[in-house]
Every structure is written in structure tokens, then in C-alpha cells.
Coordinates of C-alpha atoms and ligand atoms in Angstrom, one line a residue:
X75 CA -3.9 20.5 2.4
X76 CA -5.9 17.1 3.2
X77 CA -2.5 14.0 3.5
X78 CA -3.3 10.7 2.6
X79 CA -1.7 7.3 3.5
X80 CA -1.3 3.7 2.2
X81 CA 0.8 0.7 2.6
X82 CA 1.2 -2.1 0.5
X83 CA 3.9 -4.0 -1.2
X84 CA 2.8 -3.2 -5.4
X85 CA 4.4 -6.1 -6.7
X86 CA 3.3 -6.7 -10.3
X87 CA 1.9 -3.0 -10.4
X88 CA -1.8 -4.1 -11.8
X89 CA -4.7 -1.4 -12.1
X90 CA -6.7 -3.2 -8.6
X91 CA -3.1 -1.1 -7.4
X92 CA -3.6 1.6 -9.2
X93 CA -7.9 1.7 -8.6
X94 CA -7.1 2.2 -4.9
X95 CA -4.0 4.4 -5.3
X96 CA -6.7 6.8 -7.6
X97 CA -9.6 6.6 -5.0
X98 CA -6.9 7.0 -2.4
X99 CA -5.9 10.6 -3.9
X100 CA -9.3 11.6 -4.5
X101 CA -9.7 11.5 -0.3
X102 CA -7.3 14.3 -0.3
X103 CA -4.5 16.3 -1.8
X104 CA -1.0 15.1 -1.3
X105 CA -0.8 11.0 -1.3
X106 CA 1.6 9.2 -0.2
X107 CA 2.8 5.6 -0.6
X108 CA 4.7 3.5 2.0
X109 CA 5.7 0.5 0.1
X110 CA 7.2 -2.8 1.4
X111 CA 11.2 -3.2 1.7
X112 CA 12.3 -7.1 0.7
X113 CA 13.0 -7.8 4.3
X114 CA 9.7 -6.7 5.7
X115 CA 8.2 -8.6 2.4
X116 CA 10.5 -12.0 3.6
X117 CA 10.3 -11.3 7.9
X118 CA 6.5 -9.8 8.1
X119 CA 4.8 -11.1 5.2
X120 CA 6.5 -14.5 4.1
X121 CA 6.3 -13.5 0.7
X122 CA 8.7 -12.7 -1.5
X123 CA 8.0 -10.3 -4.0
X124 CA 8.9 -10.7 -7.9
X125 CA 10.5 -7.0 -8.0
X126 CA 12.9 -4.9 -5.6
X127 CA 11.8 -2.3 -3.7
X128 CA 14.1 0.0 -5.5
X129 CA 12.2 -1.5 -8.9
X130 CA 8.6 -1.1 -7.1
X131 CA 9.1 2.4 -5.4
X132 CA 10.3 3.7 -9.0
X133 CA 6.8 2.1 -10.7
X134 CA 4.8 3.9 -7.8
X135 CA 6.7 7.1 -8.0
X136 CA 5.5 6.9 -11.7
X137 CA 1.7 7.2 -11.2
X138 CA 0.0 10.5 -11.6
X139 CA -2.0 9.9 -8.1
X140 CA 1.5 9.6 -5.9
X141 CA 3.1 12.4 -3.7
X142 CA 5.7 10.5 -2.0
X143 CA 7.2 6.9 -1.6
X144 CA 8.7 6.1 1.6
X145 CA 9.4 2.5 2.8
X146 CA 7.5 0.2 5.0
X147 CA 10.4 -1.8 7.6
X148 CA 7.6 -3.0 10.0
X149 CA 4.3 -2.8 11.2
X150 CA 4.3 -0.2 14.1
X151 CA 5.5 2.4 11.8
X152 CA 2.1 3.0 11.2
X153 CA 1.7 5.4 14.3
X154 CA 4.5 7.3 14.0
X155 CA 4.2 7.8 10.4
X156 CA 0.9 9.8 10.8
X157 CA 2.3 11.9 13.4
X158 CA 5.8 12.9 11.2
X159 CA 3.5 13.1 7.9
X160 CA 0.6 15.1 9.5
X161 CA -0.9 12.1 7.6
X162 CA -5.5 13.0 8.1
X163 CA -6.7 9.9 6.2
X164 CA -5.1 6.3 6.2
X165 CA -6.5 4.4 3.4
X166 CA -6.6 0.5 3.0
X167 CA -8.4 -1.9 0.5
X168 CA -10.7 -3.7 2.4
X169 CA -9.6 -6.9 2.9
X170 CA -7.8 -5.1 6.0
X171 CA -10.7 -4.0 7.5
X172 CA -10.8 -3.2 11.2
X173 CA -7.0 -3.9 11.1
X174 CA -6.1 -0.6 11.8
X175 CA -9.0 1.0 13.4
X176 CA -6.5 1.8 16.4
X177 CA -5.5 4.9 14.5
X178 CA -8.4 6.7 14.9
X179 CA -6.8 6.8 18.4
X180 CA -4.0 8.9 16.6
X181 CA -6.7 12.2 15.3
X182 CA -6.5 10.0 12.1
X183 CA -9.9 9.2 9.6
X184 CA -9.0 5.5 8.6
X185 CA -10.7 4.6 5.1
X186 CA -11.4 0.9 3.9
X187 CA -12.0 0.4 0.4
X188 CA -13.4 -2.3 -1.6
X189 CA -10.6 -4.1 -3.5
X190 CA -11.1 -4.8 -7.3
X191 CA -11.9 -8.4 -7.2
X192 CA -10.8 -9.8 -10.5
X193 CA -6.9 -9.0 -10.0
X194 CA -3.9 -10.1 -7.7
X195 CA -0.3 -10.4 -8.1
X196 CA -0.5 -14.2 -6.3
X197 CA -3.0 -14.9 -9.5
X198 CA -0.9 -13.0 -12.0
X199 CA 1.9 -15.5 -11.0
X200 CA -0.6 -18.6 -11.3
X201 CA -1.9 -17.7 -14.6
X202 CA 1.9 -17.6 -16.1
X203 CA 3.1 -20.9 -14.4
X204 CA 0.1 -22.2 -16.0
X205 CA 1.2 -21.2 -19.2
X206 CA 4.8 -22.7 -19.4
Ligands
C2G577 N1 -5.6 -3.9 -3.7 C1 -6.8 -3.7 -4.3 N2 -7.3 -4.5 -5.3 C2 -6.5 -5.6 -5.7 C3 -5.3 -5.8 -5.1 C4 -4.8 -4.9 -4.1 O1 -7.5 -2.7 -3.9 N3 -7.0 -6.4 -6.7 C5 -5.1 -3.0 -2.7 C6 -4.9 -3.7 -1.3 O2 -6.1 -3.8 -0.6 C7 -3.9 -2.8 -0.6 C8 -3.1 -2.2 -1.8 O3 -3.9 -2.4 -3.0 O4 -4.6 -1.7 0.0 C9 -1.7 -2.8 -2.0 O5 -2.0 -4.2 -2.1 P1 -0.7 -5.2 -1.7 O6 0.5 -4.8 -2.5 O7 -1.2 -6.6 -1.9 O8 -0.5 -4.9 -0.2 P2 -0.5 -5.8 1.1 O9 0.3 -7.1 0.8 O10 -1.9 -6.0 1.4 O11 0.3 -5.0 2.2 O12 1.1 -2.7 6.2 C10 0.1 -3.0 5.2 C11 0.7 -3.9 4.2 O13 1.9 -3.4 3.7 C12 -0.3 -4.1 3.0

């Protein structure tokens, strides 16, 4: 059994989300998804994100593609997560290539794939304040 990985913080669950999450599962057979906790989203990544965790982990649970949700409380969890998840591809959209080449260093295939241009959460939150 080939075990994915991915990290990301699916706020505003959009199908750019959902595109990867697909293409992600089609590397393997068992996916899962390590999704931002608010204080890794406010400490790490200055952003705050429109829904919980407990909101977004239930909203990935909920797609066809995902094996397991666990939650992502920093950035060097990365390493030890492929070891305790026998984790053989880590996937990222690509706007993180190279970022985490290192974990080849780990027995680990790392996968960058091409992000679906068009859609963001950060623009999905323009758009609307636009229209008020
Ligand atoms: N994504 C995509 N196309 C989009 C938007 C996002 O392919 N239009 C991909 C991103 O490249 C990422 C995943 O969907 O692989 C999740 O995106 P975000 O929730 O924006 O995640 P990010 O804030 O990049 O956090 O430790 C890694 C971080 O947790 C990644």
C-alpha cells in the first residue's frame, strides 16, 4: 500500500483544494491530510483562517480522496510524520517547490504539483468584500 502526504490549511474548501487533494490520491493508495491548527495558522503563517480547524478537518474528512486528517502544530513535523506514517510520497502544489526537497533525505519521493491558477481563498475573500 503506496501512503501519501499533504499539508495545507483548506480554508474556504475550493476545487484548486480538492484538484490537488484528487491528483494527490491518484500518487498512491491511502492519503492523508495534515491540516493547519488556528495557532500554527496565527504563530507560523500570520493568517488567520475564516473556519476552525475542527470546521476544516470535518470538510476534508468529507472528500472521497482523504484517508486520514491529522493536524499540522509546526513546521518540523514534517520529518517525523513520514517516519510514524510510513508516509512514501509527500505531495505539494507547486508554489512550494524545492521547500521540502530535504525529505528525500528521509526515503521519501517529494511531488510538486502545478496549482489551479484561477482560485484562492485570499481572492475568494476579495471578491466578497468587493461585493458589500
Ligand atoms: N492549492 C492548489 N491550487 C489552489 C490553491 C491551493 O493546488 N488554487 C494547493 C496548495 O498548493 C497546497 C494545498 O492546495 O498544496 C493547500 O493550500 P493552502 O490551504 O493554501 O495551504 P498552504 O497555506 O500553502 O499551507 O506546511 C505546509 C503548509 O501547511 C501549506
Amino acid at each position: 500500500m503506496k501512503r501519501v502526504i499533504t499539508y495545507g490549511t483548506f480554508d474556504l474548501l475550493h476545487y484548486g483544494h480538492i484538484n490537488l487533494l484528487k491528483r494527490a490520491k491518484a500518487l498512491g493508495d491511502y492519503l492523508i491530510v495534515v491540516v493547519s491548527t488556528d495557532e500554527f495558522n496565527a504563530k507560523e503563517k500570520q493568517k488567520k483562517s475564516y473556519f476552525s480547524y475542527e470546521a476544516r478537518k470535518a470538510l476534508v474528512e468529507a472528500i472521497r480522496y482523504v484517508d486520514l486528517v491529522i493536524p499540522e502544530t509546526c513546521w518540523e513535523q514534517k520529518r517525523t510524520d513520514i517516519h510514524e506514517y510510513h508516509i512514501d510520497t509527500f505531495v505539494m502544489g507547486d508554489d512550494w517547490t524545492g521547500k521540502f526537497d530535504f525529505l528525500k533525505e528521509e526515503g521519501c519521493e517529494v511531488v510538486y504539483l502545478p496549482r489551479t491558477p484561477e482560485v484562492s481563498s485570499s481572492q475568494i475573500k476579495e471578491d466578497l468584500q468587493e461585493k458589500k
